[in-house]
Tab-separated table of C-alpha atoms and ligand atoms in Angstrom:
chain	number	residue	atom	x	y	z
A	1	MET	CA	232.726	10.131	187.716
A	2	PRO	CA	230.315	10.843	190.535
A	3	THR	CA	229.091	14.414	190.401
A	4	LYS	CA	230.349	16.560	193.199
A	5	LYS	CA	227.492	17.665	195.397
A	6	LYS	CA	227.346	21.092	196.939
A	7	PRO	CA	228.089	20.797	200.663
A	8	THR	CA	224.625	22.066	201.606
A	9	ASP	CA	222.972	19.064	199.935
A	10	LEU	CA	224.076	16.938	202.852
A	11	LEU	CA	221.900	18.995	205.154
A	12	ILE	CA	218.670	18.228	203.350
A	13	PRO	CA	216.909	14.980	204.327
A	14	PRO	CA	215.935	12.578	201.526
A	15	ARG	CA	212.986	13.799	199.448
A	16	GLY	CA	209.654	13.094	201.097
A	17	MET	CA	211.237	12.362	204.464
A	18	HIS	CA	211.152	14.735	207.377
A	19	ASP	CA	212.531	15.484	210.788
A	20	ILE	CA	210.276	15.592	213.810
A	21	LEU	CA	211.548	18.516	215.852
A	22	PRO	CA	211.375	19.059	219.620
A	23	LYS	CA	208.619	21.669	219.192
A	24	GLU	CA	206.454	18.987	217.520
A	25	THR	CA	207.278	15.999	219.673
A	26	PRO	CA	204.815	16.861	222.473
A	27	LEU	CA	202.033	16.422	219.881
A	28	TRP	CA	203.544	13.141	218.690
A	29	ASP	CA	203.790	11.952	222.263
A	30	LYS	CA	200.169	12.926	222.766
A	31	LEU	CA	199.118	10.965	219.669
A	32	ILE	CA	201.119	7.902	220.721
A	33	GLU	CA	199.835	8.101	224.286
A	34	THR	CA	196.219	8.504	223.130
A	35	THR	CA	196.641	5.522	220.794
A	36	ARG	CA	197.893	3.535	223.762
A	37	GLU	CA	194.970	4.616	225.948
A	38	ILE	CA	192.368	3.786	223.291
A	39	ALA	CA	194.086	0.464	222.626
A	40	ASP	CA	194.045	-0.296	226.321
A	41	PHE	CA	190.373	0.557	226.641
A	42	TYR	CA	189.375	-1.625	223.685
A	43	ASN	CA	191.837	-4.351	224.749
A	44	PHE	CA	194.365	-4.251	221.922
A	45	SER	CA	197.930	-5.410	222.653
A	46	ARG	CA	200.904	-3.821	220.992
A	47	ILE	CA	202.820	-5.615	218.258
A	48	GLU	CA	205.985	-4.474	216.478
A	49	THR	CA	207.221	-5.993	213.240
A	50	PRO	CA	210.502	-5.308	211.410
A	51	ILE	CA	210.758	-2.268	209.142
A	52	ALA	CA	211.827	-4.489	206.233
A	53	GLU	CA	210.068	-7.596	204.918
A	54	ARG	CA	210.464	-9.908	201.935
A	55	VAL	CA	209.159	-8.469	198.660
A	56	GLU	CA	206.789	-11.391	198.137
A	57	LEU	CA	204.850	-10.621	201.298
A	58	PHE	CA	203.537	-7.450	199.713
A	59	GLU	CA	203.414	-8.730	196.134
A	60	ARG	CA	201.110	-11.506	197.265
A	61	GLY	CA	199.449	-9.817	200.204
A	62	VAL	CA	198.877	-6.279	198.967
A	63	GLY	CA	198.568	-7.253	195.304
A	64	GLU	CA	200.841	-6.978	192.293
A	65	THR	CA	198.561	-4.628	190.400
A	66	THR	CA	198.180	-2.085	193.181
A	67	ASP	CA	199.964	1.277	193.022
A	68	ILE	CA	201.846	0.397	196.173
A	69	VAL	CA	203.449	-2.710	194.738
A	70	GLU	CA	203.740	-1.485	191.141
A	71	LYS	CA	205.364	1.857	191.810
A	72	GLU	CA	205.812	2.752	195.439
A	73	MET	CA	208.013	0.200	197.157
A	74	TYR	CA	211.515	0.899	198.446
A	75	PHE	CA	213.646	-2.076	197.515
A	76	LEU	CA	216.711	-3.273	199.340
A	77	LYS	CA	219.104	-5.900	198.197
A	78	THR	CA	221.074	-7.422	201.013
A	79	LYS	CA	224.659	-8.636	200.594
A	80	GLY	CA	223.311	-12.147	200.966
A	81	GLY	CA	221.084	-11.571	197.925
A	82	ASP	CA	217.710	-11.316	199.684
A	83	ARG	CA	215.205	-8.953	198.111
A	84	LEU	CA	213.614	-6.893	200.849
A	85	VAL	CA	211.346	-3.879	200.895
A	86	LEU	CA	210.810	-1.198	203.482
A	87	ARG	CA	207.280	-1.972	204.631
A	88	PRO	CA	204.703	0.121	202.717
A	89	GLU	CA	201.986	-0.811	205.219
A	90	MET	CA	201.652	-2.905	208.357
A	91	THR	CA	198.675	-5.230	207.927
A	92	ALA	CA	200.479	-7.856	205.839
A	93	PRO	CA	203.465	-7.860	208.271
A	94	VAL	CA	201.122	-8.201	211.279
A	95	MET	CA	199.357	-11.128	209.614
A	96	ARG	CA	202.726	-12.702	208.751
A	97	SER	CA	203.777	-12.359	212.367
A	98	TYR	CA	200.467	-13.751	213.627
A	99	LEU	CA	200.848	-16.842	211.440
A	100	GLN	CA	204.541	-17.352	212.058
A	101	ASN	CA	204.482	-16.882	215.818
A	102	GLY	CA	201.530	-19.138	216.477
A	103	LEU	CA	199.260	-16.353	217.705
A	104	HIS	CA	196.398	-18.473	216.330
A	105	ARG	CA	196.991	-20.853	219.240
A	106	LEU	CA	196.175	-18.092	221.755
A	107	PRO	CA	192.575	-17.082	222.586
A	108	GLN	CA	190.881	-15.789	219.449
A	109	PRO	CA	190.561	-13.283	218.006
A	110	GLN	CA	193.831	-11.538	218.716
A	111	ARG	CA	193.421	-7.798	219.105
A	112	LEU	CA	196.623	-6.053	218.076
A	113	TYR	CA	197.789	-2.481	217.575
A	114	TYR	CA	200.936	-0.807	216.318
A	115	PHE	CA	202.541	2.576	215.793
A	116	GLY	CA	205.547	3.067	213.541
A	117	PRO	CA	207.061	4.248	210.272
A	118	ALA	CA	206.174	2.944	206.816
A	119	PHE	CA	207.612	3.831	203.410
A	120	ARG	CA	206.133	4.537	199.997
A	121	TYR	CA	207.942	5.983	197.057
A	122	GLU	CA	205.249	8.361	195.880
A	123	ARG	CA	205.212	11.967	194.757
A	124	PRO	CA	205.584	14.030	197.910
A	125	GLN	CA	202.749	16.523	198.338
A	126	ALA	CA	200.879	18.237	201.132
A	127	GLY	CA	200.238	15.713	203.868
A	128	ARG	CA	202.019	12.891	202.029
A	129	TYR	CA	205.504	11.703	202.820
A	130	ARG	CA	207.712	8.861	201.653
A	131	GLN	CA	208.533	7.969	205.211
A	132	PHE	CA	205.344	8.373	207.183
A	133	HIS	CA	203.976	6.985	210.416
A	134	GLN	CA	200.916	4.882	210.953
A	135	PHE	CA	198.949	3.687	213.900
A	136	GLY	CA	196.703	0.731	213.398
A	137	PHE	CA	194.325	-1.686	215.060
A	138	GLU	CA	193.793	-5.246	213.849
A	139	ILE	CA	191.416	-7.980	214.991
A	140	VAL	CA	192.772	-11.254	213.634
A	141	GLY	CA	191.420	-14.783	213.927
A	142	GLY	CA	188.198	-16.105	215.389
A	143	ASP	CA	185.036	-15.569	213.376
A	144	SER	CA	184.350	-13.117	210.639
A	145	ASP	CA	181.824	-11.398	212.909
A	146	PRO	CA	180.614	-7.976	211.714
A	147	VAL	CA	180.817	-6.663	215.261
A	148	TYR	CA	184.629	-6.709	214.922
A	149	ASP	CA	184.417	-4.458	211.869
A	150	ALA	CA	182.396	-2.005	213.942
A	151	GLU	CA	184.823	-2.220	216.868
A	152	ILE	CA	187.764	-1.455	214.585
A	153	ILE	CA	185.950	1.551	213.146
A	154	ALA	CA	184.997	2.710	216.642
A	155	ALA	CA	188.571	2.482	217.980
A	156	SER	CA	190.013	4.620	215.181
A	157	TYR	CA	187.092	7.050	215.257
A	158	ARG	CA	187.317	7.556	219.018
A	159	LEU	CA	191.078	7.982	218.836
A	160	ILE	CA	190.905	10.791	216.267
A	161	GLU	CA	187.914	12.383	217.949
A	162	SER	CA	189.630	12.497	221.328
A	163	LEU	CA	192.377	14.580	219.688
A	164	LYS	CA	189.708	17.272	219.121
A	165	ILE	CA	189.624	16.595	215.388
A	166	LYS	CA	185.938	16.730	214.448
A	167	PRO	CA	183.339	16.519	213.068
A	168	LEU	CA	184.333	13.174	211.599
A	169	ILE	CA	182.493	11.191	209.004
A	170	ILE	CA	182.866	7.522	208.184
A	171	GLU	CA	182.508	6.516	204.549
A	172	ILE	CA	181.762	2.853	204.271
A	173	SER	CA	180.952	0.218	201.693
A	174	SER	CA	181.289	-3.478	201.005
A	175	ILE	CA	183.354	-4.889	198.155
A	176	GLY	CA	181.769	-8.313	198.454
A	177	CYS	CA	183.417	-11.713	198.568
A	178	ARG	CA	184.724	-14.468	196.304
A	179	ILE	CA	181.164	-15.488	195.523
A	180	CYS	CA	179.650	-12.167	194.562
A	181	ARG	CA	182.585	-10.030	193.472
A	182	PRO	CA	183.270	-11.811	190.144
A	183	GLY	CA	179.713	-11.055	189.011
A	184	TYR	CA	180.115	-7.404	189.855
A	185	ARG	CA	183.511	-7.335	188.191
A	186	LYS	CA	181.930	-8.570	185.008
A	187	LYS	CA	179.151	-5.987	185.192
A	188	LEU	CA	181.764	-3.275	185.655
A	189	ILE	CA	183.845	-4.486	182.710
A	190	ASP	CA	180.752	-4.627	180.494
A	191	TYR	CA	179.786	-1.132	181.561
A	192	TYR	CA	183.243	0.375	180.974
A	193	ARG	CA	183.956	-1.400	177.696
A	194	GLY	CA	183.980	1.025	174.751
A	195	LYS	CA	183.791	4.107	176.989
A	196	GLU	CA	186.233	7.031	176.649
A	197	ILE	CA	188.476	6.515	179.707
A	198	CYS	CA	191.921	7.668	180.808
A	199	ARG	CA	195.032	5.569	180.203
A	200	ASP	CA	195.221	4.413	183.803
A	201	CYS	CA	191.621	3.255	183.656
A	202	ALA	CA	192.236	1.418	180.393
A	203	ARG	CA	194.947	-0.491	182.192
A	204	ARG	CA	192.796	-1.064	185.292
A	205	LEU	CA	190.031	-2.438	183.073
A	206	LYS	CA	192.422	-5.270	182.194
A	207	THR	CA	194.230	-5.807	185.482
A	208	ASN	CA	192.038	-4.672	188.382
A	209	PRO	CA	188.617	-3.439	187.246
A	210	LEU	CA	187.367	-2.550	190.754
A	211	ARG	CA	189.999	0.129	190.886
A	212	LEU	CA	188.257	1.944	188.018
A	213	LEU	CA	186.120	3.414	190.793
A	214	ASP	CA	189.291	4.847	192.347
A	215	CYS	CA	190.061	7.106	189.377
A	216	LYS	CA	190.547	10.750	190.301
A	217	LYS	CA	190.806	12.045	186.690
A	218	GLU	CA	188.222	14.677	185.774
A	219	ALA	CA	187.288	13.007	182.480
A	220	CYS	CA	186.403	9.710	184.157
A	221	GLN	CA	184.137	11.178	186.846
A	222	PRO	CA	180.824	11.214	184.914
A	223	ILE	CA	181.416	7.612	183.782
A	224	LYS	CA	182.218	6.600	187.348
A	225	ALA	CA	179.092	8.286	188.681
A	226	ASP	CA	176.840	6.159	186.444
A	227	ALA	CA	178.720	2.893	186.990
A	228	PRO	CA	176.724	-0.015	188.431
A	229	SER	CA	176.826	-0.015	192.240
A	230	ILE	CA	178.501	-2.904	193.977
A	231	LEU	CA	175.849	-2.748	196.670
A	232	ASP	CA	173.317	-4.083	194.141
A	233	SER	CA	175.537	-7.098	193.441
A	234	LEU	CA	176.299	-8.301	196.980
A	235	CYS	CA	175.372	-11.869	197.833
A	236	SER	CA	173.035	-12.314	200.747
A	237	PRO	CA	175.719	-13.147	203.395
A	238	CYS	CA	177.705	-10.053	202.298
A	239	ARG	CA	174.575	-7.916	202.365
A	240	SER	CA	173.710	-9.128	205.841
A	241	HIS	CA	177.310	-8.579	207.017
A	242	LEU	CA	177.199	-4.963	205.858
A	243	LYS	CA	173.794	-4.443	207.425
A	244	GLN	CA	175.048	-5.688	210.783
A	245	VAL	CA	178.147	-3.478	210.638
A	246	LEU	CA	175.947	-0.449	209.959
A	247	GLU	CA	173.557	-1.367	212.771
A	248	SER	CA	176.486	-1.650	215.185
A	249	LEU	CA	177.760	1.775	214.113
A	250	GLU	CA	174.321	3.219	214.768
A	251	GLU	CA	174.249	1.540	218.148
A	252	MET	CA	177.527	3.242	219.038
A	253	GLY	CA	176.377	6.605	217.702
A	254	LEU	CA	178.965	6.730	214.926
A	255	PRO	CA	177.909	8.764	211.856
A	256	TYR	CA	178.507	7.166	208.450
A	257	THR	CA	177.593	7.528	204.808
A	258	LEU	CA	177.443	4.647	202.371
A	259	ASN	CA	179.825	5.260	199.499
A	260	PRO	CA	179.668	2.466	196.901
A	261	LEU	CA	182.569	4.073	195.006
A	262	LEU	CA	184.874	3.264	197.885
A	263	VAL	CA	187.280	0.547	196.826
A	264	ARG	CA	190.495	0.523	198.725
A	265	GLY	CA	193.753	0.357	196.802
A	266	LEU	CA	194.785	-2.993	198.288
A	267	ASP	CA	193.865	-6.443	197.062
A	268	TYR	CA	193.440	-8.103	200.421
A	269	TYR	CA	190.154	-6.477	201.359
A	270	ASN	CA	186.793	-8.205	201.214
A	271	ARG	CA	183.400	-7.081	202.445
A	272	THR	CA	183.755	-4.018	204.678
A	273	VAL	CA	185.919	-1.125	203.483
A	274	PHE	CA	185.863	2.299	205.124
A	275	GLU	CA	187.616	5.636	205.424
A	276	ILE	CA	187.369	8.291	208.108
A	277	PHE	CA	187.445	11.956	207.116
A	278	VAL	CA	187.222	15.193	209.001
A	279	GLN	CA	184.594	17.469	207.509
A	280	GLU	CA	185.516	20.900	206.167
A	281	GLU	CA	189.176	20.007	205.760
A	282	VAL	CA	191.198	19.144	202.676
A	283	VAL	CA	188.926	16.994	200.581
A	284	GLY	CA	190.047	13.506	199.708
A	285	LEU	CA	192.539	12.966	202.497
A	286	ALA	CA	191.398	10.155	204.732
A	287	LEU	CA	192.732	10.259	208.285
A	288	ALA	CA	192.259	6.548	208.740
A	289	SER	CA	191.117	3.728	206.500
A	290	GLY	CA	190.739	0.026	206.599
A	291	GLY	CA	188.548	-2.961	206.060
A	292	ARG	CA	188.101	-6.663	206.362
A	293	TYR	CA	190.772	-8.966	204.936
A	294	ASP	CA	189.586	-12.549	205.308
A	295	TYR	CA	191.748	-13.795	202.375
A	296	LEU	CA	195.044	-12.181	203.319
A	297	ALA	CA	196.322	-15.092	205.402
A	298	GLU	CA	195.848	-17.509	202.501
A	299	MET	CA	197.321	-15.056	200.004
A	300	ILE	CA	200.582	-15.089	201.948
A	301	GLY	CA	200.594	-18.856	202.405
A	302	GLY	CA	198.872	-19.297	205.763
A	303	ARG	CA	195.724	-21.054	206.894
A	304	PRO	CA	192.410	-19.232	206.274
A	305	THR	CA	192.170	-16.573	209.005
A	306	PRO	CA	189.605	-13.801	209.188
A	307	GLY	CA	190.802	-10.313	209.966
A	308	VAL	CA	189.710	-6.707	210.019
A	309	GLY	CA	191.788	-3.630	210.629
A	310	VAL	CA	192.423	0.067	210.249
A	311	ALA	CA	195.491	2.239	209.724
A	312	GLY	CA	195.689	5.949	210.423
A	313	GLY	CA	198.119	8.508	209.043
A	314	ALA	CA	200.022	10.143	211.878
A	315	GLU	CA	201.418	13.059	209.831
A	316	ARG	CA	197.974	14.208	208.697
A	317	ILE	CA	196.588	13.923	212.175
A	318	ILE	CA	199.545	15.803	213.682
A	319	GLU	CA	198.960	18.584	211.158
A	320	LEU	CA	195.353	18.888	212.307
A	321	MET	CA	196.463	18.705	215.940
A	322	MET	CA	198.839	21.631	215.306
A	323	ALA	CA	195.894	23.768	214.278
A	324	ARG	CA	194.088	22.801	217.501
A	325	ARG	CA	197.095	23.084	219.758
A	326	ASP	CA	195.280	25.290	222.272
A	327	GLU	CA	192.383	22.867	222.705
A	328	ILE	CA	194.512	19.772	223.073
A	329	LYS	CA	195.543	19.019	226.602
A	330	LEU	CA	199.238	18.245	226.536
A	331	PRO	CA	200.795	16.775	229.647
A	332	LYS	CA	202.296	19.582	231.772
A	333	PRO	CA	206.085	19.385	232.013
A	334	ARG	CA	207.052	18.605	235.571
A	335	VAL	CA	208.328	21.326	237.878
A	336	LYS	CA	212.098	21.407	238.053
A	337	ILE	CA	214.464	23.266	240.312
A	338	PHE	CA	217.372	25.182	238.843
A	339	LEU	CA	220.914	24.512	240.015
A	340	VAL	CA	223.271	27.497	239.716
A	341	HIS	CA	226.988	27.036	240.175
A	342	ILE	CA	229.737	29.617	240.681
A	343	GLY	CA	233.271	28.508	239.956
A	344	ASP	CA	234.874	25.241	238.878
A	345	LEU	CA	234.785	23.555	242.232
A	346	ALA	CA	231.030	24.114	242.533
A	347	LYS	CA	230.535	22.989	238.949
A	348	LYS	CA	232.185	19.676	239.784
A	349	ARG	CA	230.265	19.274	243.033
A	350	SER	CA	227.027	19.968	241.100
A	351	LEU	CA	227.391	16.744	239.148
A	352	ALA	CA	227.154	14.634	242.292
A	353	LEU	CA	224.330	16.790	243.619
A	354	ILE	CA	222.294	16.338	240.431
A	355	GLU	CA	222.609	12.571	240.847
A	356	GLU	CA	221.390	12.890	244.401
A	357	PHE	CA	218.251	14.706	243.206
A	358	ARG	CA	217.715	12.110	240.510
A	359	ARG	CA	217.727	9.371	243.123
A	360	SER	CA	215.108	11.321	245.073
A	361	ASN	CA	213.056	11.859	241.898
A	362	ILE	CA	213.383	15.655	241.957
A	363	GLY	CA	213.720	17.308	238.548
A	364	VAL	CA	216.754	19.536	238.113
A	365	ILE	CA	217.823	21.854	235.327
A	366	SER	CA	221.378	23.102	235.349
A	367	ALA	CA	223.426	25.300	233.067
A	368	LEU	CA	226.788	23.705	233.664
A	369	GLY	CA	228.055	25.061	230.351
A	370	LYS	CA	227.380	28.626	231.419
A	371	ASN	CA	229.592	30.258	233.982
A	372	SER	CA	228.164	33.696	234.670
A	373	LEU	CA	225.768	33.916	237.594
A	374	SER	CA	223.435	36.409	235.929
A	375	GLU	CA	223.237	34.297	232.773
A	376	GLN	CA	222.296	31.251	234.807
A	377	LEU	CA	219.663	33.085	236.836
A	378	GLU	CA	218.205	34.450	233.620
A	379	THR	CA	217.886	30.897	232.284
A	380	ALA	CA	216.229	29.834	235.547
A	381	ASN	CA	213.653	32.580	235.011
A	382	LYS	CA	213.048	31.581	231.405
A	383	VAL	CA	212.375	27.954	232.194
A	384	GLY	CA	210.091	29.018	235.041
A	385	SER	CA	211.784	27.202	237.889
A	386	PRO	CA	210.128	28.100	241.198
A	387	LEU	CA	213.324	27.473	243.125
A	388	ALA	CA	217.003	28.043	242.359
A	389	LEU	CA	219.862	26.472	244.283
A	390	ILE	CA	223.069	28.451	244.283
A	391	LEU	CA	226.324	26.639	244.917
A	392	GLY	CA	229.436	28.828	245.153
A	393	GLN	CA	233.005	28.088	246.151
A	394	ARG	CA	232.336	29.177	249.736
A	395	GLU	CA	229.275	26.961	249.966
A	396	VAL	CA	231.259	23.959	248.776
A	397	TYR	CA	233.818	24.557	251.541
A	398	GLU	CA	231.097	25.092	254.118
A	399	GLU	CA	229.052	22.114	252.871
A	400	SER	CA	226.030	24.368	252.383
A	401	ILE	CA	223.909	25.720	249.536
A	402	ILE	CA	221.706	28.760	248.983
A	403	LEU	CA	218.009	28.300	248.243
A	404	ARG	CA	216.452	31.166	246.309
A	405	ASP	CA	212.706	31.525	245.898
A	406	MET	CA	212.494	32.707	242.285
A	407	GLN	CA	209.200	34.501	242.843
A	408	THR	CA	210.074	36.534	245.962
A	409	GLY	CA	213.851	36.584	245.568
A	410	VAL	CA	214.230	35.541	249.229
A	411	GLN	CA	217.378	33.487	249.833
A	412	GLU	CA	218.527	31.296	252.665
A	413	SER	CA	221.442	28.985	253.299
A	414	VAL	CA	220.894	25.320	254.195
A	415	PRO	CA	223.386	22.499	254.867
A	416	LEU	CA	224.135	20.452	251.757
A	417	LYS	CA	223.274	17.314	253.697
A	418	LYS	CA	219.711	18.536	254.126
A	419	VAL	CA	219.158	20.072	250.716
A	420	VAL	CA	217.032	17.265	249.258
A	421	GLU	CA	214.769	17.348	252.282
A	422	GLU	CA	214.484	21.157	252.183
A	423	VAL	CA	213.697	21.197	248.478
A	424	LYS	CA	211.022	18.537	248.935
A	425	LYS	CA	209.377	20.696	251.631
A	426	ARG	CA	209.304	23.743	249.379
A	427	LEU	CA	208.033	21.948	246.306
A	428	LYS	CA	204.969	20.676	248.126
B	501	ZN	ZN1	179.473	-11.995	198.842
B	502	ZN	ZN1	190.300	7.198	184.760
């Protein structure tokens, strides 16, 4: 028998998922708009992929031994028997779309950006949700030129910075390539073998040794600190790639620190990996992170295609924007006039009048659900309308309307026919 839930349970959203309320949406709009502006400046075009994808896309693309694929995916089984997942990230879907839709036949590289929800079944905690939103920039195709890595970092850095979140620091490293990574992997395994490590690390040692450097457990920290650095194992093309990325960052005046312990939790990265943090805030929460993924296309069954990208966490950034609300310039709501009605006849006539204002692009607020004059005028004051229009029964009969200057209280009657014109004059 299904257990009977208390009625209030229905009112709580699923664990780790949240509502975005009207008081927060101006900040969301600001973030989305700023993303659009930055994307426009750096010439990224918007791409949208479905919320659900086939399981294999992430198993192969993100990697079967990553936390995301091992523990955090939301599975769906369709009636037709397809196994789908709610996308845990957007890079693999963007690459799938690029390959499937022939974007490789367009001028290369393709510069793409997105903004939307993603899903991970992880333990909800401060700043982490199961349904969260990401913005991202991707440069796909063309050459594996280090300047693209720098451009991706710059776009995400400038976006966050222009939301008054600073000072920012970029942590960056290289995780090498197919040529040099196996050697480092071996060094790491040799180093870790026989050491006292946590259970997760013992497992990583077998499945995904690079992720040993990801361990957050206290006991593993001293071992991690003395581990061989990947930077000493890079092959010469990888070393030169990293050097050129760093030089480009310097050229653009972007501050970075090299952090050889930075391995990102996804299999598709090669060479450049980076994370962007705000200083003096909660430690360990990156606002944006990304890297180069030259092997991803092949991993999901496409032709070899270089790529580099970044994804940023909208919820974390919104939280920081909240704290800076006064500094952030939000678009001013447009001035609207207030339409007051007295009586049923006027209420009805108001509907047509509102449409007339809409056609003339004049903003109107009305309180058609409220009938008392004083209540309506009070609302007009609260919303700060400079001008109220009062339509009573007599006015409807006389085809006129009263204009009331809300600041001075001065009223005058004008013919209904001319009201749009008169309002336009006064709003100037
Ligand atoms: Zn290499
Ligand atoms: Zn560990």
